[in-house]
Structure formats: C-alpha cells, structure tokens
Coordinates of C-alpha atoms and ligand atoms in Angstrom, one line a residue:
X1 CA 21.0 -208.2 -84.6
X2 CA 22.5 -205.5 -82.5
X3 CA 23.3 -203.4 -85.6
X4 CA 19.7 -203.9 -86.7
X5 CA 18.4 -202.7 -83.4
X6 CA 20.7 -199.7 -83.3
X7 CA 19.6 -198.9 -86.9
X8 CA 15.9 -199.2 -85.9
X9 CA 16.3 -196.9 -82.9
X10 CA 18.3 -194.3 -84.9
X11 CA 15.7 -194.4 -87.7
X12 CA 12.9 -193.9 -85.3
X13 CA 14.7 -191.0 -83.6
X14 CA 15.4 -189.3 -86.9
X15 CA 11.8 -189.8 -88.0
X16 CA 10.6 -188.4 -84.6
X17 CA 12.9 -185.3 -85.0
X18 CA 11.6 -184.8 -88.5
X19 CA 7.9 -185.0 -87.4
X20 CA 8.6 -182.6 -84.5
X21 CA 10.9 -180.3 -86.4
X22 CA 8.5 -177.4 -86.3
X23 CA 7.4 -177.9 -82.7
X24 CA 8.8 -174.6 -81.4
X25 CA 6.1 -172.8 -83.4
X26 CA 3.3 -175.1 -82.4
X27 CA 1.1 -174.9 -79.2
X28 CA 2.8 -176.5 -76.2
X29 CA 2.9 -180.3 -75.9
X30 CA 0.3 -181.8 -73.6
X31 CA 2.2 -183.2 -70.5
X32 CA 2.9 -187.0 -70.2
X33 CA 4.1 -187.5 -73.8
X34 CA 6.3 -190.6 -74.3
X35 CA 9.2 -190.6 -76.8
X36 CA 8.1 -191.9 -80.2
X37 CA 4.6 -192.9 -79.2
X38 CA 3.6 -189.5 -77.7
X39 CA 0.2 -189.6 -76.1
X40 CA -0.8 -192.8 -77.8
X41 CA -1.2 -194.7 -74.5
X42 CA -4.0 -192.3 -73.6
X43 CA -6.1 -193.9 -76.4
X44 CA -9.0 -195.8 -75.0
X45 CA -11.7 -198.2 -76.2
X46 CA -14.0 -197.5 -73.3
X47 CA -16.7 -194.9 -73.9
X48 CA -16.8 -193.7 -70.3
X49 CA -12.9 -193.4 -70.3
X50 CA -13.1 -191.5 -73.6
X51 CA -15.5 -189.0 -72.1
X52 CA -13.2 -188.6 -69.0
X53 CA -10.2 -188.2 -71.3
X54 CA -12.0 -185.5 -73.4
X55 CA -12.8 -183.6 -70.1
X56 CA -9.2 -183.9 -69.0
X57 CA -7.7 -182.7 -72.3
X58 CA -10.2 -179.8 -72.4
X59 CA -9.2 -178.7 -68.9
X60 CA -5.4 -179.0 -69.7
X61 CA -6.0 -177.0 -72.8
X62 CA -7.9 -174.3 -70.9
X63 CA -5.0 -174.1 -68.4
X64 CA -2.5 -173.8 -71.3
X65 CA -4.3 -170.7 -72.6
X66 CA -6.5 -172.3 -75.2
X67 CA -4.2 -174.5 -77.3
X68 CA -2.1 -177.7 -76.8
X69 CA -0.5 -180.3 -79.1
X70 CA -1.3 -183.9 -78.7
X71 CA 0.8 -186.6 -80.4
X72 CA -0.8 -189.9 -81.4
X73 CA 2.3 -191.8 -82.6
X74 CA 3.5 -189.9 -85.7
X75 CA 0.2 -188.0 -85.9
X76 CA 0.1 -184.4 -84.6
X77 CA -3.2 -183.2 -83.3
X78 CA -3.8 -179.6 -82.3
X79 CA -6.4 -179.1 -79.5
X80 CA -8.1 -175.8 -79.2
X81 CA -10.5 -174.2 -76.6
X82 CA -9.8 -170.5 -77.3
X83 CA -12.8 -168.9 -79.2
X84 CA -10.6 -166.8 -81.5
X85 CA -8.4 -169.8 -82.5
X86 CA -11.4 -172.1 -82.9
X87 CA -13.0 -169.6 -85.2
X88 CA -9.9 -169.1 -87.3
X89 CA -9.6 -172.9 -87.9
X90 CA -13.3 -173.5 -88.5
X91 CA -13.4 -170.6 -91.1
X92 CA -10.2 -171.6 -92.8
X93 CA -10.4 -175.3 -93.1
X94 CA -13.6 -177.2 -94.1
X95 CA -12.1 -180.7 -94.5
X96 CA -13.2 -183.1 -91.8
X97 CA -11.0 -185.8 -90.3
X98 CA -10.5 -189.4 -91.5
X99 CA -12.8 -190.7 -88.8
X100 CA -15.7 -189.5 -91.0
X101 CA -14.7 -192.0 -93.6
X102 CA -16.1 -194.8 -91.4
X103 CA -19.6 -193.4 -92.0
X104 CA -19.4 -193.1 -95.7
X105 CA -20.7 -196.5 -96.6
X106 CA -23.9 -195.5 -94.8
X107 CA -24.4 -191.8 -95.8
X108 CA -21.9 -191.5 -98.6
X109 CA -21.7 -187.9 -99.9
X110 CA -24.3 -186.5 -97.6
X111 CA -23.3 -183.1 -96.1
X112 CA -21.7 -184.5 -92.9
X113 CA -19.2 -186.8 -94.7
X114 CA -18.9 -185.2 -98.2
X115 CA -15.5 -184.0 -99.4
X116 CA -15.2 -180.2 -99.7
X117 CA -16.0 -179.6 -103.4
X118 CA -19.1 -181.8 -103.3
X119 CA -20.1 -180.3 -100.0
X120 CA -19.9 -176.7 -101.3
X121 CA -22.1 -177.5 -104.3
X122 CA -24.7 -179.5 -102.4
X123 CA -24.9 -177.3 -99.4
X124 CA -25.8 -174.4 -101.6
X125 CA -28.5 -176.4 -103.3
X126 CA -29.9 -177.7 -99.9
X127 CA -29.9 -174.5 -97.9
X128 CA -33.4 -173.4 -99.2
X129 CA -34.9 -176.7 -97.9
X130 CA -34.2 -175.4 -94.4
X131 CA -35.9 -172.0 -94.9
X132 CA -38.2 -170.7 -92.2
X133 CA -41.2 -171.3 -94.4
X134 CA -40.4 -175.0 -94.9
X135 CA -39.8 -175.4 -91.2
X136 CA -43.0 -173.7 -90.2
X137 CA -44.8 -176.3 -92.3
X138 CA -43.5 -179.0 -89.9
X139 CA -45.2 -177.4 -86.8
X140 CA -48.2 -179.8 -87.0
X141 CA -45.8 -182.8 -86.9
X142 CA -43.9 -181.3 -84.0
X143 CA -47.1 -180.7 -82.0
X144 CA -48.4 -184.2 -82.6
X145 CA -45.1 -185.8 -81.8
X146 CA -44.9 -183.8 -78.6
X147 CA -48.3 -185.1 -77.6
X148 CA -47.3 -188.6 -78.5
X149 CA -44.2 -188.3 -76.2
X150 CA -46.2 -187.0 -73.3
X151 CA -48.8 -189.8 -73.7
X152 CA -45.9 -192.3 -73.8
X153 CA -44.3 -191.0 -70.6
X154 CA -47.3 -190.0 -68.5
X155 CA -48.4 -193.5 -67.4
X156 CA -44.9 -194.5 -66.2
X157 CA -44.8 -194.3 -62.4
X158 CA -41.5 -195.8 -61.4
X159 CA -38.0 -194.6 -62.0
X160 CA -37.1 -195.1 -65.7
X161 CA -34.5 -194.3 -68.4
X162 CA -36.1 -191.6 -70.6
X163 CA -33.5 -192.0 -73.4
X164 CA -35.2 -194.8 -75.5
X165 CA -38.5 -192.9 -75.4
X166 CA -36.9 -189.6 -76.6
X167 CA -34.8 -191.4 -79.2
X168 CA -37.7 -193.3 -80.8
X169 CA -39.9 -190.2 -80.8
X170 CA -37.1 -188.2 -82.3
X171 CA -36.6 -190.8 -85.0
X172 CA -40.4 -190.9 -85.8
X173 CA -40.3 -187.1 -86.1
X174 CA -37.4 -187.0 -88.5
X175 CA -38.9 -189.9 -90.6
X176 CA -42.1 -187.9 -90.9
X177 CA -40.4 -184.6 -91.9
X178 CA -37.6 -186.2 -94.0
X179 CA -39.5 -189.0 -95.7
X180 CA -43.2 -188.3 -95.0
X181 CA -43.3 -191.7 -93.4
X182 CA -46.1 -192.0 -90.9
X183 CA -45.9 -194.5 -88.0
X184 CA -49.5 -195.6 -87.3
X185 CA -50.1 -199.3 -87.8
X186 CA -48.5 -202.1 -85.8
X187 CA -46.4 -203.0 -88.9
X188 CA -45.2 -199.3 -89.2
X189 CA -44.1 -199.4 -85.6
X190 CA -42.3 -202.7 -86.0
X191 CA -40.4 -201.5 -89.0
X192 CA -39.6 -198.2 -87.2
X193 CA -38.2 -200.1 -84.2
X194 CA -36.2 -202.4 -86.5
X195 CA -34.8 -199.2 -88.2
X196 CA -34.1 -197.6 -84.8
X197 CA -32.1 -200.6 -83.5
X198 CA -30.1 -200.8 -86.8
X199 CA -29.3 -197.1 -86.5
X200 CA -28.2 -197.4 -82.9
X201 CA -26.0 -200.4 -83.7
X202 CA -24.4 -198.6 -86.7
X203 CA -23.4 -195.7 -84.4
X204 CA -21.9 -198.3 -82.0
X205 CA -19.9 -199.9 -84.9
X206 CA -18.6 -196.6 -86.1
X207 CA -17.4 -195.7 -82.5
X208 CA -15.8 -199.1 -82.3
X209 CA -13.8 -198.3 -85.4
X210 CA -12.9 -194.8 -84.1
X211 CA -11.5 -196.2 -80.9
X212 CA -9.7 -199.3 -82.3
X213 CA -6.6 -198.3 -84.3
X214 CA -6.3 -201.8 -85.9
X215 CA -9.7 -201.4 -87.5
X216 CA -8.8 -198.2 -89.4
X217 CA -7.4 -200.2 -92.3
X218 CA -10.3 -201.2 -94.7
X219 CA -8.7 -204.5 -95.6
X220 CA -8.2 -205.6 -92.0
X221 CA -11.7 -204.4 -91.2
X222 CA -13.2 -206.4 -94.1
X223 CA -12.1 -209.6 -92.4
X224 CA -13.9 -208.9 -89.1
X225 CA -17.3 -209.9 -87.8
X226 CA -18.0 -206.3 -87.2
X227 CA -17.9 -205.6 -91.0
X228 CA -20.3 -208.5 -91.7
X229 CA -22.7 -207.1 -89.1
X230 CA -22.3 -203.6 -90.7
X231 CA -23.3 -205.1 -94.1
X232 CA -26.5 -206.5 -92.6
X233 CA -27.4 -203.3 -90.9
X234 CA -26.7 -201.2 -94.0
X235 CA -29.2 -203.4 -95.9
X236 CA -31.9 -202.6 -93.4
X237 CA -31.1 -198.9 -93.3
X238 CA -30.7 -198.4 -97.1
X239 CA -33.7 -200.5 -97.9
X240 CA -36.1 -198.4 -96.0
X241 CA -35.1 -195.0 -97.6
X242 CA -34.7 -196.6 -101.0
X243 CA -38.2 -198.1 -100.9
X244 CA -39.8 -194.8 -100.0
X245 CA -37.7 -192.9 -102.5
X246 CA -38.8 -195.2 -105.4
X247 CA -42.5 -194.9 -104.3
X248 CA -42.4 -191.1 -104.2
X249 CA -40.5 -191.0 -107.6
X250 CA -43.3 -193.0 -109.2
X251 CA -45.9 -190.6 -107.7
X252 CA -43.9 -187.6 -109.1
X253 CA -43.9 -189.2 -112.5
X254 CA -47.6 -190.0 -112.4
X255 CA -48.4 -186.4 -111.3
X256 CA -46.7 -184.4 -114.0
X257 CA -43.6 -183.7 -111.9
X258 CA -45.5 -182.1 -109.1
X259 CA -45.7 -183.6 -105.6
X260 CA -48.7 -182.4 -103.5
X261 CA -48.1 -181.5 -99.9
X262 CA -48.9 -184.5 -97.8
X263 CA -51.6 -184.1 -95.2
X264 CA -50.5 -185.7 -92.0
X265 CA -51.2 -185.3 -88.3
X266 CA -53.4 -182.2 -88.8
X267 CA -51.0 -180.3 -91.1
X268 CA -49.9 -180.1 -94.7
X269 CA -46.2 -180.1 -95.6
X270 CA -43.6 -181.3 -98.0
X271 CA -41.1 -183.7 -96.6
X272 CA -37.4 -183.1 -97.3
X273 CA -37.4 -186.1 -99.8
X274 CA -40.1 -184.4 -101.9
X275 CA -38.2 -181.1 -101.9
X276 CA -35.1 -183.0 -103.2
X277 CA -37.0 -184.8 -105.9
X278 CA -38.5 -181.6 -107.2
X279 CA -35.1 -179.9 -107.1
X280 CA -33.6 -182.8 -108.9
X281 CA -36.2 -182.6 -111.6
X282 CA -36.1 -178.7 -111.9
X283 CA -32.3 -178.3 -111.9
X284 CA -31.2 -181.7 -113.2
X285 CA -29.1 -182.3 -110.1
X286 CA -28.7 -185.3 -107.8
X287 CA -28.8 -189.0 -108.7
X288 CA -31.1 -191.3 -106.9
X289 CA -28.1 -192.4 -104.8
X290 CA -27.3 -188.8 -103.8
X291 CA -30.9 -188.2 -102.8
X292 CA -30.9 -191.3 -100.7
X293 CA -27.6 -190.2 -99.1
X294 CA -28.9 -186.8 -98.2
X295 CA -32.1 -188.1 -96.7
X296 CA -30.2 -190.7 -94.7
X297 CA -27.8 -188.0 -93.5
X298 CA -30.7 -185.8 -92.3
X299 CA -32.2 -188.8 -90.4
X300 CA -28.8 -189.6 -88.8
X301 CA -27.8 -186.0 -88.1
X302 CA -31.2 -184.8 -87.0
X303 CA -32.7 -187.4 -84.7
X304 CA -29.8 -188.4 -82.4
X305 CA -28.8 -184.8 -81.9
X306 CA -32.3 -183.5 -81.1
X307 CA -33.1 -186.5 -78.8
X308 CA -29.8 -186.1 -76.9
X309 CA -30.3 -182.4 -76.4
X310 CA -33.8 -183.2 -75.0
X311 CA -32.3 -185.9 -72.8
X312 CA -29.7 -183.6 -71.2
X313 CA -32.2 -180.8 -70.9
X314 CA -34.6 -183.0 -69.0
X315 CA -31.8 -184.3 -66.7
X316 CA -30.8 -180.7 -65.9
X317 CA -34.4 -179.6 -65.3
X318 CA -34.8 -182.5 -63.0
X319 CA -31.7 -181.5 -61.1
X320 CA -32.6 -177.7 -60.9
X321 CA -36.2 -177.4 -59.6
X322 CA -36.2 -173.6 -59.7
X323 CA -35.3 -173.6 -63.4
X324 CA -37.9 -176.3 -64.0
X325 CA -40.6 -174.1 -62.3
X326 CA -39.6 -171.1 -64.3
X327 CA -39.9 -173.0 -67.6
X328 CA -43.3 -174.4 -66.5
X329 CA -44.6 -170.9 -65.6
X330 CA -43.4 -169.5 -68.9
X331 CA -45.1 -172.3 -70.9
X332 CA -48.3 -171.7 -68.9
X333 CA -48.1 -168.0 -69.6
X334 CA -47.5 -168.3 -73.3
X335 CA -49.5 -171.4 -74.2
X336 CA -52.0 -171.8 -71.4
X337 CA -52.8 -175.2 -70.0
X338 CA -53.2 -177.3 -73.2
X339 CA -53.0 -175.9 -76.7
X340 CA -50.7 -176.5 -79.7
X341 CA -47.6 -174.4 -80.2
X342 CA -47.9 -171.8 -83.1
X343 CA -45.0 -170.2 -84.9
X344 CA -45.5 -166.8 -83.2
X345 CA -45.2 -168.5 -79.7
X346 CA -41.6 -169.5 -80.3
X347 CA -40.1 -166.0 -80.0
X348 CA -42.0 -165.6 -76.7
X349 CA -40.6 -168.8 -75.1
X350 CA -37.4 -166.9 -74.2
X351 CA -36.6 -168.6 -70.9
X352 CA -37.2 -172.1 -72.4
X353 CA -34.8 -171.3 -75.3
X354 CA -32.2 -170.1 -72.8
X355 CA -32.5 -173.4 -70.9
X356 CA -32.0 -175.4 -74.1
X357 CA -29.0 -173.4 -75.1
X358 CA -27.5 -173.6 -71.6
X359 CA -27.9 -177.4 -71.7
X360 CA -26.1 -177.5 -75.1
X361 CA -23.4 -175.3 -73.7
X362 CA -22.7 -177.6 -70.8
X363 CA -23.3 -180.8 -72.6
X364 CA -22.6 -180.2 -76.3
X365 CA -23.8 -183.1 -78.5
X366 CA -20.6 -182.9 -80.5
X367 CA -18.0 -182.3 -77.7
X368 CA -15.3 -182.3 -80.3
X369 CA -15.5 -181.0 -83.9
X370 CA -12.5 -182.1 -86.1
X371 CA -10.7 -180.6 -89.1
X372 CA -7.8 -181.7 -91.3
X373 CA -5.7 -178.7 -91.9
X374 CA -5.1 -178.2 -95.7
X375 CA -3.0 -175.0 -95.1
X376 CA -0.8 -173.5 -92.4
X377 CA -2.8 -171.3 -90.0
X378 CA -1.0 -168.5 -88.1
X379 CA -2.6 -167.8 -84.7
X380 CA -1.8 -165.2 -82.1
X381 CA 1.1 -167.1 -80.6
X382 CA 1.5 -170.2 -82.7
X383 CA 1.4 -171.7 -86.2
X384 CA -0.7 -174.8 -86.9
X385 CA 0.8 -176.7 -89.8
X386 CA -0.9 -178.1 -92.8
X387 CA -1.5 -181.9 -93.0
X388 CA -2.2 -182.2 -89.2
X389 CA -5.4 -182.8 -87.4
X390 CA -7.2 -180.2 -85.3
X391 CA -9.7 -180.8 -82.5
X392 CA -12.0 -177.9 -81.8
X393 CA -12.8 -178.9 -78.2
X394 CA -16.3 -177.6 -77.9
X395 CA -16.6 -179.0 -74.4
X396 CA -13.7 -176.8 -73.3
X397 CA -14.6 -173.8 -75.5
X398 CA -17.9 -173.7 -73.6
X399 CA -16.0 -173.5 -70.3
X400 CA -13.5 -170.9 -71.4
X401 CA -13.1 -167.9 -69.1
X402 CA -15.0 -165.6 -71.6
X403 CA -18.1 -167.3 -70.1
X404 CA -17.3 -165.8 -66.7
X405 CA -16.2 -167.2 -63.3
X406 CA -19.4 -169.4 -63.2
X407 CA -18.8 -171.1 -66.6
X408 CA -19.1 -174.5 -65.0
X409 CA -22.5 -173.8 -63.6
X410 CA -25.9 -174.4 -65.2
X411 CA -27.3 -170.9 -65.3
X412 CA -29.8 -170.2 -68.1
X413 CA -30.2 -166.6 -67.0
X414 CA -26.7 -165.8 -68.6
X415 CA -28.5 -165.9 -72.0
X416 CA -30.9 -163.2 -70.9
X417 CA -29.0 -160.9 -68.5
X418 CA -26.4 -159.4 -70.9
X419 CA -23.5 -161.5 -69.5
X420 CA -22.8 -163.5 -72.7
X421 CA -19.3 -163.4 -74.1
X422 CA -18.6 -160.8 -76.8
X423 CA -17.7 -163.4 -79.4
X424 CA -20.7 -165.2 -80.9
X425 CA -18.3 -168.1 -81.7
X426 CA -17.8 -168.9 -78.0
X427 CA -20.9 -171.0 -78.4
X428 CA -20.5 -173.9 -80.8
X429 CA -23.4 -176.2 -79.9
X430 CA -24.2 -176.4 -83.7
X431 CA -20.5 -176.0 -84.6
X432 CA -19.0 -172.8 -86.0
X433 CA -18.1 -171.4 -89.4
X434 CA -19.5 -172.3 -92.8
X435 CA -19.6 -176.1 -92.1
X436 CA -22.0 -175.6 -89.1
X437 CA -25.3 -177.4 -88.7
X438 CA -27.8 -176.9 -91.5
X439 CA -30.6 -177.9 -89.1
X440 CA -29.8 -175.3 -86.4
Ligands
HEM1 C1 -30.3 -179.9 -81.2 C2 -30.1 -180.5 -82.4 C3 -28.8 -180.5 -83.2 C4 -27.5 -180.3 -82.8 C5 -27.0 -180.1 -81.4 C6 -26.7 -180.3 -84.0 C7 -25.3 -180.2 -84.0 C8 -24.6 -180.2 -85.1 C9 -23.1 -180.1 -85.2 C10 -22.2 -179.8 -84.0 C11 -22.7 -180.2 -86.4 C12 -21.3 -180.2 -87.0 C13 -20.8 -181.6 -87.1 C14 -19.4 -181.8 -87.6 O1 -18.6 -180.9 -87.7 O2 -19.2 -182.9 -88.1 C15 -23.9 -180.5 -87.2 C16 -23.9 -180.7 -88.6 C17 -25.0 -181.0 -89.3 N1 -26.3 -181.1 -88.8 FE1 -26.9 -180.7 -87.0 N2 -27.5 -180.6 -85.0 C18 -28.8 -180.7 -84.6 C19 -29.9 -180.9 -85.4 C20 -30.0 -181.1 -86.7 C21 -31.1 -181.4 -87.5 C22 -32.5 -181.4 -86.9 C23 -30.7 -181.7 -88.7 C24 -31.5 -182.0 -90.0 C25 -32.7 -182.3 -90.1 C26 -29.2 -181.6 -88.8 C27 -28.5 -181.8 -89.9 C28 -27.1 -181.5 -89.9 C29 -26.3 -181.7 -91.1 C30 -26.8 -182.1 -92.5 C31 -25.0 -181.3 -90.7 C32 -23.8 -181.3 -91.6 C33 -23.7 -179.9 -92.1 C34 -22.6 -179.6 -93.2 O3 -21.5 -180.2 -93.1 O4 -22.9 -178.8 -94.1 N3 -28.8 -181.2 -87.5 N4 -25.0 -180.5 -86.4

C-alpha cells in the first residue's frame, strides 16, 4: 500500500513537472496556486461568485502587467488584459474553447460554435446579409419595437425589474428580423413566451455544465436529469425555427425561387431566413439543418446581447442623472418630441452612441472571450504554448491603464473628447480580430 502511495505521489509530481516544464517562458503564475491542483479550488458553481472571481482575476492580471497563468488541475490557462497581447491572440488563433461544445446540440455549426474551417467558409457567405442596406431595411421594425417597449413600460408606477421587459422585446425584434415572425395574436404571444422561457433555461443549463466539471463528459451528462430537460427544451426551440423554415421554403418554391420582401410594422424588408434561403438556392450552399442552425444562432447571439446592453445602459443612466439629461436633450434636438428614427439620424446621435459604448466598456456582455491555442505565440515578454487555453479578459482589458486614470469611471465623454486609447483593440465589446461579432 505504501509503495503504491509513493508511486502515485511520484507519478503525479513527474506529471506536474512535465506540464509545467515550460513555465519560465510563460506569464507569471497567479498567486495562491496549490501543488498539483493549481487554482482548481477557485472554481465555483455560483454565478455571483463567478462574477467576483472574474473581477479578481482581471485585477490581478492588470497588476501583473497584463498577463498571468492560471492552472486548473493539469490545464494551463493564460489570462490576458494587455491590448497588444489580446490582439495578437485574437488575430492568430480562431479556435474557441471546449465550453462552446455545450451549445452545439442547440446551434450546431452556427458561426458562434462552428469549427474553424466551417466558420471561415460560412462567415464569408453570411457577411453580405449584414450589409448596411439590409440593416437599413429593419429600421421600421426597430421603431415599432421601441414604441412597443415604451408602451409596455410607461404604465408601471412602482419599482420593477426591467430585464424581462427588455429581454422579451429583444427576442420579438430578433424573431421579426431573423424569421419574419410577427407577434400579434394571443397565440403568437403565448408561443413567443414559451420560446423565451425555453431559451433562458437553455442558457442556464449551459452555464451549469460550464461550472460543473463532472458534467463535461457527455456520457456522464447523458445520465442526468439536466440532459433530459435539455432534450425537451431543444424540441421547443428547434420546432419553432423548423416550422417557419419549412413554410418559407414552400413559399419560395411556389414563387419561382423569389421571396418578396415582407411588409410588416410599416416597413418592407427581407428577414435573415429569406436571405439564407435565396443564397442556398443561388449558390447551392447550406442544407436545411445549416440554415436552421444559422437562424437559431442569430436569435441566441442577437437577442440576449442587445437586451443586456440596454439593461446595463438603463441602470447606468438611472445612476448618472447628468448623463441621462444629456441623452434626453440630444434625442429632443435630433428627433423632436415624437417621431420615428430615420437612418440619417443615427450619425447625429453621437452622445447616445458614446453612452452605449461606455456602458459596454464597463459591463461587457462577454466579459471573457476564449481561444484554444493551435500554435505557440511569442509575446513581448512571454511565450504562450500551443494546446493551452487563453482567456482574453475583456472586463480587465476595458480597465487597462491605456484608458487613463479614470478607467473605472462611467464617463461617456471619453468617446468624444479625444482621450481614447491609441489602440482600437483596447475596446472589445464586440470581441476583437476576425472572429468578432457579425452583428456589431
Ligand atoms: C450589443 C449587442 C451585441 C454584443 C455586445 C455582441 C457581442 C459579441 C461578442 C463579444 C462576440 C464574440 C463571442 C465569442 O467570442 O464567442 C459576438 C459574436 C457574434 N455575434 Fe454578437 N453581439 C451583439 C449583437 C449581435 C447581433 C444583433 C447579432 C445578430 C443578429 C450577433 C451575432 C453574432 C454572431 C453570429 C457571432 C459569432 C461571430 C463569429 O464567430 O463569426 N451579435 N458578439
């Protein structure tokens, strides 16, 4: 027994030395690392703790000049907050981390979760669907949805949580622009709510898997109640987009492969689904499943991000009355008391845009962007080795000293008074590099 124990300890020590053999070239180790298990005890299953941990690691990384190494058992993770280093990694490695696998049953080979070869091919095909001309077509929907949101909020007199209102409105908007799905009747609203709850719960399940190491293994996961729940939710989520996809496909067939713009909410436009169906017909690309995965990806990636950005922006406006007044005055000046937004107005709402960017700077919706390194990367002082994971710590990057001594303050004026950092990549609210947000 004793021999076995000695053998085990020696084997672990040898393995540890092998894993850490290149450590002198790597960024410094984050303090409080335990032998063999490293920083694994820092792992947490609690979302609030996870947020605090992310803040703590960001600050430690800033103090250590922009790069530290975190050890999660045998896994080495590089954490970066330095703009130059973050840019180098984002531009060199496009492969995301294994955590993204947990979303693949839902959105498959959509852009967020696709492997690099598929991503390269599909991103090129999809870029034109996000042209200015296509987006301008959605203005009618955006105006109507803004009016709906105001009507929804204006009768509430007591203190309330604004998140569910923003999230549901955001989901309706993305369902309109992605699928052309209107939400008018009682039944539409019921289905939309059911879809909304399924979507929120799916996010929750994915986070459960990310934070619970024992659920990483697919076989173990398949025995859990969580997996059975995921199956049910996927049925709801996939059914909705599949139903609309089949309906539009039939219309395309009946109409000589042309889909007319749909006329909804006072404007004519082509939803993302129709653009994909036409592209599929024209260039013989995309199976039905791929189209469904791309549409689902846009719904997932577009609604929660936009709604969260609005949520933080409103909280910040509510906490900074002078900024709120400035936004209000700018809107009055550009739009007057009550007219729809037109495309030429957007470039005149400069202060409002600065407020949204400043909100995204302080509270990025993706506080961490991850990459799996598929090659060694030489940085100023360190080398990051292939096969390891890298966390581009957007939360910390946005508080780096390049933002000035007041980096921690909410100050929208910084976007207008010439005090922005020289490097455009110091802001990563929509990520940085080629794998950044297509919906930016
Ligand atoms: C304020 C709103 C938004 C924010 C803050 C945001 C932020 C981001 C970020 C940080 C990423 C990188 C994620 C990663 O590395 O895994 C990303 C990717 C992506 N976003 Fe957005 N996003 C927003 C709106 C949208 C909208 C409206 C759409 C679509 C309608 C969209 C579609 C996507 C897609 C498809 C990707 C994956 C891109 C790729 O890998 O090629 N996003 N977004």
